[in-house]
Structure formats: C-alpha cells, structure tokens
Amino acid sequence: MIDRNAETRPASRNAGTRADMVSELLMGMRLFGLEYRRIQITPPFGIRFGAMEGRAQFHFVGRGPVFLRGPGAQTHTMNAGDAVLLPRGGMHALTSDPEMPCRDVTDFHADPLCGSVTAINSCSDGVCRSSDAMVFSGCMEFDLGSMHPLVALMPEVMVVSTLLDRYPEILPLLEAMERETQGDRAGFAGILARLADVVSAFIVRAWVECGCGDASGWVAALRDPRLGRVIAALHRDPGRNWSVADLASEMGSSRSVFADRFLEITGMTPVRYLTELRMRLASQWIGRDRMPIETAAHRLGYGSQAAFSRAFKRVIGHPPGAVRSGAALQDQPGSPPPA
C-alpha cells in the first residue's frame, strides 16, 4: 500500500531558481496517452511490452506485488500504489516472479472499455480474486518540443515512490488511481487514463526540479544561471536572427567568453545548437501539425525555403517533404502505426 507518513522536505533556494527557469521551458511539454490497458491477471504470469521508438510507458499497480523487469538489467519490485514512468519505453516485462517467462501483451485478449482503454482479464477459475494482480498501463506520446534533449538524459525507469517525501501532493492522485483500478464505477476507465497522464507529468517535472539526477552536459547549461538565460532565450524565440553578440549580451559577457563557455558546457557551438533546435521544432510542426514547409521556414527565420530545406536535410537526414509524406502515410487506413 501507499506510505501515508511521507514528510515534506523544503527545496533549496538554488533548486527553486532552476525550477523557475526550467518550468518556463517545460511549458510546451505534451504527454498524453495513446493506448491504455487495465490488466487483471492471476499469478503466475509474465507480460512483455515491446520497445516503441518515441513512446513512453507508464505502469500503475493497483494490487500487487508485481516485478518490473527491464529495460536494462535491473528489476524493480512494485506494490499496490506504486507507479513508474519509462520515458523512452524500451523492452520490459511485468511479472509475478523475477524469473518468470513472458508472453507479449498483444497476445492477450483485450475487451474495449472506452475510447483508447481496453481490459485484459486473464484470471484462473477457482482462485480468490483478491490474489489477482491489478495493473493500469499506458503507452504515451512524450513530446518535450524544444526540450527534447532532456528525454535522452532521463533514467530508464522513473519510480514515483522516490518523490513522495518531496512532493506529497502526488499522493492523493495515487490513492485515487488505486481506488479506480480496483473498482468498476461508471467512467473509471476514462478517469484512470487522465490520472495516468497527470501522474506521469508530475514525475517528469519533479525529476527536473530535483536537479535532473546525475545528468550533465546539456543540463549543466540550465544549471548555470547566466548560460541558462541564453538557453531560455533561444527556446523562447528560435526564429529570431540571433548573432553571437546577441547571445553574449544575454549572458552578460564578451563574445569569446560566451562562445567558449557554451561549447564547453553543451558540446556544440551556439550556431549548431540553434540550428538543431530549429530543425527539431520544424520536424514536429511539419510531421505532426501538418504545417506547410514554407510557413515553418518563415517562422524559424529562414529567408528562403531552399535554405531551410538544406539545413533540415543536414540535421534530420532527409528533406522536410519526406517528413510530411511519412506523416500522411501513417494517417491512411490500414497503414502501420507510427514508430
């Protein structure tokens, strides 16, 4: 069950300063579920979840214990009220025993509950239902927009129980999920789906506010108060015709000091950073939002579509038209789902 004796620990002043800046950059975070499953299953069991590129995975245990095996070599024990977010997805399994062989989750029969929520019931006859495990899982689109580098720096598994001392406001959400998972009240499936999205967003924000763990490199730029202002300015207005002198002014230093410091912390020049930021945004606008290529080029400060297309292909690896065509193909009936 959930630990209801968690104590609040005040955040440091420096952490609060970082949180204010990062919160501004996280305003564009989009994290919502594409597919949810309410799973009730009798031990012994092993359920395998495949890797889906660009998708996060969320699991909440309403009744356990359940073992999370992978991604990687580590195994996590999850009891009732525990939740985890796998920001990069990855191959993993939920099992009743760490060594249990697994079946793919798609091999289980699933009944629709509502919208994007299905129910998997794999329960043995003659067994008390209180011995069944109850899990609510969600496959999610996790889009941080211009903050995309942050995803690669996150842990493979982010466990909510490690955050309860510092963020006790998550506790009522977990308690509500525990009640909804174990009951069959009207609308429970939709409520669980929305709660899963909110809890996942809480996990991401809490990790950022706690200093992004052991992450270094790009995050170090955000931790640097003066360089962080430059990063924030670039993300707020990526289409501006930035010069090195403009960026140095944001940092409050000379151009040479700024350029050396930026390269040292981020591992790339300011020009390269800005170009990659623009092209990541353009890829999302053109592929996901169906923005015309010419409009994306104009919004990102390019005087011609040809110059924009050359920069796009250099960074992304293919021309912007291929992103639009691929997105259109995925929308056609019978086409495979996006990776």
Short mmCIF file of C-alpha atoms in Angstrom, two decimals:
data_model
loop_
_atom_site.label_atom_id
_atom_site.label_comp_id
_atom_site.label_asym_id
_atom_site.label_seq_id
_atom_site.Cartn_x
_atom_site.Cartn_y
_atom_site.Cartn_z
CA MET A 1 0.00 0.00 0.00
CA ILE A 2 0.97 3.65 -0.30
CA ASP A 3 3.07 5.09 2.50
CA ARG A 4 0.90 7.79 4.08
CA ASN A 5 3.56 9.00 6.53
CA ALA A 6 5.65 10.89 3.97
CA GLU A 7 7.26 14.09 5.23
CA THR A 8 7.80 17.23 3.20
CA ARG A 9 11.36 18.39 2.64
CA PRO A 10 11.80 22.04 1.64
CA ALA A 11 13.61 22.65 -1.64
CA SER A 12 16.80 24.67 -1.63
CA ARG A 13 16.83 28.24 -2.98
CA ASN A 14 19.11 27.24 -5.86
CA ALA A 15 16.78 24.39 -6.82
CA GLY A 16 13.89 26.85 -6.82
CA THR A 17 15.77 29.19 -9.14
CA ARG A 18 16.47 26.36 -11.56
CA ALA A 19 12.86 25.22 -11.33
CA ASP A 20 11.57 28.67 -12.34
CA MET A 21 13.71 28.71 -15.48
CA VAL A 22 13.11 25.09 -16.43
CA SER A 23 9.38 25.41 -15.76
CA GLU A 24 9.27 28.13 -18.39
CA LEU A 25 10.96 25.84 -20.87
CA LEU A 26 8.65 22.93 -19.96
CA MET A 27 5.55 24.92 -20.87
CA GLY A 28 5.45 23.13 -24.22
CA MET A 29 5.54 19.62 -22.74
CA ARG A 30 2.96 17.29 -24.28
CA LEU A 31 2.44 13.96 -22.56
CA PHE A 32 -0.78 12.12 -23.26
CA GLY A 33 -1.85 8.54 -23.62
CA LEU A 34 -2.32 6.78 -26.93
CA GLU A 35 -3.34 3.38 -25.58
CA TYR A 36 -4.25 2.20 -22.09
CA ARG A 37 -4.81 -1.23 -20.60
CA ARG A 38 -6.44 -2.30 -17.35
CA ILE A 39 -4.91 -5.68 -16.58
CA GLN A 40 -6.27 -8.20 -14.07
CA ILE A 41 -4.28 -11.42 -14.03
CA THR A 42 -3.78 -14.41 -11.76
CA PRO A 43 -0.19 -15.40 -10.79
CA PRO A 44 1.98 -16.88 -12.09
CA PHE A 45 2.27 -14.52 -15.04
CA GLY A 46 4.73 -12.66 -17.24
CA ILE A 47 3.69 -9.89 -19.62
CA ARG A 48 6.20 -8.47 -22.09
CA PHE A 49 5.97 -4.94 -23.51
CA GLY A 50 7.85 -4.25 -26.72
CA ALA A 51 10.03 -1.26 -27.48
CA MET A 52 8.22 1.54 -29.31
CA GLU A 53 10.51 4.29 -30.51
CA GLY A 54 9.41 7.73 -29.41
CA ARG A 55 6.86 6.38 -26.93
CA ALA A 56 6.91 6.43 -23.13
CA GLN A 57 5.35 3.69 -20.99
CA PHE A 58 3.52 4.14 -17.68
CA HIS A 59 2.50 1.45 -15.19
CA PHE A 60 0.45 1.75 -12.00
CA VAL A 61 -0.06 -1.19 -9.65
CA GLY A 62 -3.49 -1.28 -8.03
CA ARG A 63 -2.85 -4.70 -6.44
CA GLY A 64 0.50 -6.43 -6.25
CA PRO A 65 3.23 -7.24 -5.83
CA VAL A 66 4.44 -7.02 -9.43
CA PHE A 67 8.04 -7.13 -10.66
CA LEU A 68 9.19 -4.74 -13.40
CA ARG A 69 12.00 -6.44 -15.32
CA GLY A 70 14.00 -4.15 -17.58
CA PRO A 71 14.71 -2.16 -19.57
CA GLY A 72 18.30 -2.90 -18.73
CA ALA A 73 19.36 -5.46 -16.18
CA GLN A 74 17.64 -4.07 -13.08
CA THR A 75 14.44 -5.49 -11.57
CA HIS A 76 12.06 -3.27 -9.56
CA THR A 77 9.51 -4.51 -7.03
CA MET A 78 6.20 -2.67 -7.25
CA ASN A 79 3.48 -2.91 -4.61
CA ALA A 80 -0.05 -1.52 -4.53
CA GLY A 81 0.03 2.25 -5.11
CA ASP A 82 3.38 2.25 -6.94
CA ALA A 83 3.77 3.93 -10.32
CA VAL A 84 6.65 4.08 -12.81
CA LEU A 85 7.33 6.03 -15.98
CA LEU A 86 9.67 4.70 -18.65
CA PRO A 87 10.29 7.93 -20.62
CA ARG A 88 11.96 6.14 -23.54
CA GLY A 89 9.88 2.98 -23.35
CA GLY A 90 12.15 0.06 -24.16
CA MET A 91 11.68 -3.69 -23.91
CA HIS A 92 10.46 -4.64 -20.42
CA ALA A 93 8.11 -7.01 -18.60
CA LEU A 94 5.70 -7.16 -15.67
CA THR A 95 5.90 -10.49 -13.88
CA SER A 96 4.79 -12.29 -10.74
CA ASP A 97 8.32 -13.61 -10.28
CA PRO A 98 11.63 -12.13 -11.45
CA GLU A 99 12.46 -15.28 -13.45
CA MET A 100 9.02 -15.87 -14.96
CA PRO A 101 8.88 -16.43 -18.76
CA CYS A 102 6.71 -13.90 -20.60
CA ARG A 103 4.03 -13.55 -23.27
CA ASP A 104 3.71 -10.42 -25.33
CA VAL A 105 0.93 -8.14 -24.11
CA THR A 106 -0.65 -8.18 -27.58
CA ASP A 107 -1.17 -11.97 -27.28
CA PHE A 108 -3.75 -11.46 -24.51
CA HIS A 109 -7.41 -10.97 -25.42
CA ALA A 110 -8.48 -7.39 -24.76
CA ASP A 111 -12.03 -6.04 -24.47
CA PRO A 112 -12.73 -2.35 -25.19
CA LEU A 113 -13.82 -0.28 -22.21
CA CYS A 114 -13.94 3.24 -23.64
CA GLY A 115 -12.06 5.27 -26.19
CA SER A 116 -8.43 4.13 -26.09
CA VAL A 117 -8.83 1.95 -22.96
CA THR A 118 -9.07 -1.85 -23.11
CA ALA A 119 -9.33 -4.53 -20.42
CA ILE A 120 -7.23 -7.69 -20.20
CA ASN A 121 -8.68 -10.31 -17.86
CA SER A 122 -6.58 -13.44 -17.54
CA CYS A 123 -7.93 -14.92 -14.33
CA SER A 124 -7.88 -18.54 -13.23
CA ASP A 125 -11.13 -20.16 -12.09
CA GLY A 126 -11.44 -21.33 -8.51
CA VAL A 127 -8.99 -18.70 -7.23
CA CYS A 128 -9.93 -15.87 -4.89
CA ARG A 129 -9.94 -12.66 -6.92
CA SER A 130 -8.03 -10.86 -4.15
CA SER A 131 -4.95 -12.82 -5.23
CA ASP A 132 -5.08 -11.37 -8.75
CA ALA A 133 -2.67 -8.63 -9.71
CA MET A 134 -4.21 -5.37 -10.97
CA VAL A 135 -2.22 -3.04 -13.23
CA PHE A 136 -3.14 0.03 -15.27
CA SER A 137 -0.72 0.67 -18.14
CA GLY A 138 -0.43 3.45 -20.67
CA CYS A 139 1.57 3.90 -23.85
CA MET A 140 2.13 7.64 -24.23
CA GLU A 141 3.36 10.24 -26.64
CA PHE A 142 6.06 12.13 -24.78
CA ASP A 143 6.91 15.34 -26.58
CA LEU A 144 9.07 17.97 -24.93
CA GLY A 145 9.30 20.06 -28.09
CA SER A 146 12.42 22.19 -27.94
CA MET A 147 13.41 20.47 -24.69
CA HIS A 148 13.83 17.14 -26.50
CA PRO A 149 17.48 16.63 -25.38
CA LEU A 150 16.15 16.18 -21.85
CA VAL A 151 14.50 12.85 -22.74
CA ALA A 152 17.81 11.18 -23.58
CA LEU A 153 19.22 12.21 -20.17
CA MET A 154 16.37 10.75 -18.11
CA PRO A 155 16.70 7.45 -16.25
CA GLU A 156 15.31 4.38 -18.00
CA VAL A 157 12.85 3.90 -15.11
CA MET A 158 11.45 6.77 -13.02
CA VAL A 159 9.76 5.49 -9.84
CA VAL A 160 7.16 7.74 -8.21
CA SER A 161 7.76 6.41 -4.69
CA THR A 162 11.15 8.16 -4.62
CA LEU A 163 9.35 11.52 -4.98
CA LEU A 164 6.71 11.26 -2.23
CA ASP A 165 8.82 12.80 0.52
CA ARG A 166 9.47 15.93 -1.51
CA TYR A 167 6.16 16.08 -3.42
CA PRO A 168 3.37 14.80 -1.14
CA GLU A 169 0.76 16.35 -3.46
CA ILE A 170 1.22 13.31 -5.74
CA LEU A 171 -0.14 11.02 -3.00
CA PRO A 172 -3.88 11.84 -3.45
CA LEU A 173 -3.54 11.13 -7.18
CA LEU A 174 -2.05 7.70 -6.48
CA GLU A 175 -4.75 6.97 -3.92
CA ALA A 176 -7.42 7.89 -6.46
CA MET A 177 -5.81 5.60 -9.04
CA GLU A 178 -5.71 2.78 -6.51
CA ARG A 179 -9.44 3.12 -5.86
CA GLU A 180 -10.38 3.41 -9.53
CA THR A 181 -8.20 0.47 -10.59
CA GLN A 182 -9.86 -1.90 -8.12
CA GLY A 183 -13.43 -0.78 -8.77
CA ASP A 184 -15.88 -0.74 -11.66
CA ARG A 185 -17.57 2.60 -11.09
CA ALA A 186 -19.05 4.48 -14.01
CA GLY A 187 -16.37 6.23 -16.05
CA PHE A 188 -13.47 4.63 -14.18
CA ALA A 189 -11.51 3.87 -17.36
CA GLY A 190 -11.50 7.47 -18.59
CA ILE A 191 -10.66 8.79 -15.12
CA LEU A 192 -7.73 6.39 -14.83
CA ALA A 193 -6.42 7.46 -18.24
CA ARG A 194 -6.43 11.14 -17.27
CA LEU A 195 -4.85 10.43 -13.88
CA ALA A 196 -2.09 8.41 -15.56
CA ASP A 197 -1.25 11.40 -17.78
CA VAL A 198 -1.15 13.78 -14.81
CA VAL A 199 0.98 11.50 -12.63
CA SER A 200 3.43 10.98 -15.49
CA ALA A 201 3.76 14.74 -15.96
CA PHE A 202 4.33 15.12 -12.20
CA ILE A 203 7.16 12.57 -12.37
CA VAL A 204 8.88 14.44 -15.20
CA ARG A 205 8.55 17.84 -13.54
CA ALA A 206 9.72 16.54 -10.17
CA TRP A 207 12.82 14.97 -11.74
CA VAL A 208 13.68 18.30 -13.38
CA GLU A 209 13.08 20.30 -10.20
CA CYS A 210 15.25 17.87 -8.22
CA GLY A 211 18.20 18.73 -10.47
CA CYS A 212 17.81 16.09 -13.20
CA GLY A 213 19.62 13.45 -11.17
CA ASP A 214 23.17 12.79 -12.32
CA ALA A 215 22.61 14.29 -15.76
CA SER A 216 25.37 16.57 -17.00
CA GLY A 217 26.32 18.20 -20.30
CA TRP A 218 23.24 19.95 -21.67
CA VAL A 219 21.58 20.07 -18.23
CA ALA A 220 24.70 21.75 -16.87
CA ALA A 221 23.89 24.70 -19.13
CA LEU A 222 20.49 25.01 -17.45
CA ARG A 223 22.13 24.88 -14.04
CA ASP A 224 24.44 27.76 -14.96
CA PRO A 225 22.37 30.89 -14.15
CA ARG A 226 23.93 33.07 -16.87
CA LEU A 227 24.15 30.42 -19.58
CA GLY A 228 20.69 29.19 -18.65
CA ARG A 229 19.30 32.60 -19.60
CA VAL A 230 20.78 32.18 -23.06
CA ILE A 231 19.26 28.70 -23.49
CA ALA A 232 15.88 30.02 -22.32
CA ALA A 233 16.04 32.92 -24.78
CA LEU A 234 16.83 30.60 -27.69
CA HIS A 235 13.94 28.30 -26.82
CA ARG A 236 11.51 31.17 -26.38
CA ASP A 237 12.32 32.76 -29.75
CA PRO A 238 14.06 30.25 -32.05
CA GLY A 239 13.10 32.20 -35.17
CA ARG A 240 14.95 35.37 -34.22
CA ASN A 241 18.03 36.28 -36.24
CA TRP A 242 20.39 35.58 -33.35
CA SER A 243 24.03 36.63 -33.55
CA VAL A 244 26.82 35.54 -31.22
CA ALA A 245 26.92 39.13 -29.97
CA ASP A 246 23.18 38.96 -29.10
CA LEU A 247 23.64 35.75 -27.16
CA ALA A 248 26.74 37.03 -25.38
CA SER A 249 24.71 40.06 -24.32
CA GLU A 250 22.04 37.75 -22.86
CA MET A 251 24.77 36.05 -20.82
CA GLY A 252 26.42 39.37 -19.91
CA SER A 253 29.88 38.53 -21.20
CA SER A 254 32.16 39.06 -24.18
CA ARG A 255 31.59 37.07 -27.37
CA SER A 256 34.74 34.99 -26.91
CA VAL A 257 33.98 34.13 -23.27
CA PHE A 258 30.40 33.24 -24.16
CA ALA A 259 31.35 31.09 -27.17
CA ASP A 260 33.99 29.17 -25.20
CA ARG A 261 31.66 28.62 -22.24
CA PHE A 262 28.77 27.50 -24.45
CA LEU A 263 30.95 25.00 -26.30
CA GLU A 264 32.48 23.70 -23.08
CA ILE A 265 29.10 23.04 -21.41
CA THR A 266 26.88 21.93 -24.31
CA GLY A 267 29.49 20.30 -26.53
CA MET A 268 28.46 22.34 -29.59
CA THR A 269 28.69 25.87 -30.91
CA PRO A 270 25.78 28.30 -30.39
CA VAL A 271 25.05 28.27 -34.14
CA ARG A 272 24.86 24.49 -34.28
CA TYR A 273 22.69 24.38 -31.16
CA LEU A 274 20.25 26.88 -32.64
CA THR A 275 20.12 25.05 -35.97
CA GLU A 276 19.39 21.69 -34.33
CA LEU A 277 16.75 23.29 -32.11
CA ARG A 278 15.04 24.81 -35.15
CA MET A 279 15.09 21.57 -37.12
CA ARG A 280 13.62 19.52 -34.25
CA LEU A 281 10.78 22.01 -34.00
CA ALA A 282 10.31 22.05 -37.76
CA SER A 283 10.11 18.26 -37.87
CA GLN A 284 7.30 18.31 -35.30
CA TRP A 285 5.43 21.17 -36.97
CA ILE A 286 5.61 19.63 -40.44
CA GLY A 287 5.05 15.98 -39.49
CA ARG A 288 2.70 16.18 -36.51
CA ASP A 289 0.94 19.51 -37.01
CA ARG A 290 0.87 19.45 -40.84
CA MET A 291 2.30 22.95 -41.05
CA PRO A 292 3.26 23.98 -44.60
CA ILE A 293 7.00 23.79 -45.15
CA GLU A 294 7.15 27.41 -46.28
CA THR A 295 5.39 28.53 -43.08
CA ALA A 296 7.80 26.56 -40.88
CA ALA A 297 10.78 28.04 -42.71
CA HIS A 298 9.44 31.58 -42.22
CA ARG A 299 8.65 31.07 -38.51
CA LEU A 300 12.18 29.80 -37.90
CA GLY A 301 13.85 32.78 -39.53
CA TYR A 302 14.81 31.39 -42.95
CA GLY A 303 14.57 33.79 -45.88
CA SER A 304 14.04 31.03 -48.43
CA GLN A 305 12.52 27.56 -48.41
CA ALA A 306 15.59 26.22 -50.23
CA ALA A 307 17.96 27.34 -47.45
CA PHE A 308 15.63 25.88 -44.86
CA SER A 309 15.39 22.56 -46.73
CA ARG A 310 19.18 22.28 -46.96
CA ALA A 311 19.56 22.85 -43.22
CA PHE A 312 16.73 20.43 -42.47
CA LYS A 313 18.27 17.63 -44.52
CA ARG A 314 21.71 18.25 -43.00
CA VAL A 315 20.37 17.89 -39.43
CA ILE A 316 17.45 15.43 -39.78
CA GLY A 317 18.93 13.31 -42.57
CA HIS A 318 16.14 13.67 -45.13
CA PRO A 319 14.23 16.56 -46.71
CA PRO A 320 11.18 18.10 -45.00
CA GLY A 321 8.90 16.74 -47.72
CA ALA A 322 9.74 13.20 -46.60
CA VAL A 323 8.55 14.01 -43.06
CA ARG A 324 5.26 15.32 -44.43
CA SER A 325 4.81 12.31 -46.73
CA GLY A 326 5.56 9.85 -43.94
CA ALA A 327 3.07 11.52 -41.61
CA ALA A 328 0.40 11.48 -44.32
CA LEU A 329 1.02 7.78 -44.98
CA GLN A 330 0.54 6.95 -41.31
CA ASP A 331 -2.90 8.59 -41.42
CA GLN A 332 -4.12 6.38 -44.24
CA PRO A 333 -6.45 3.45 -43.34
CA GLY A 334 -4.55 0.22 -42.96
CA SER A 335 -1.18 1.88 -42.62
CA PRO A 336 1.09 0.77 -39.75
CA PRO A 337 1.06 2.87 -36.58
CA PRO A 338 3.88 5.39 -36.13
CA ALA A 339 7.05 4.01 -34.57
#
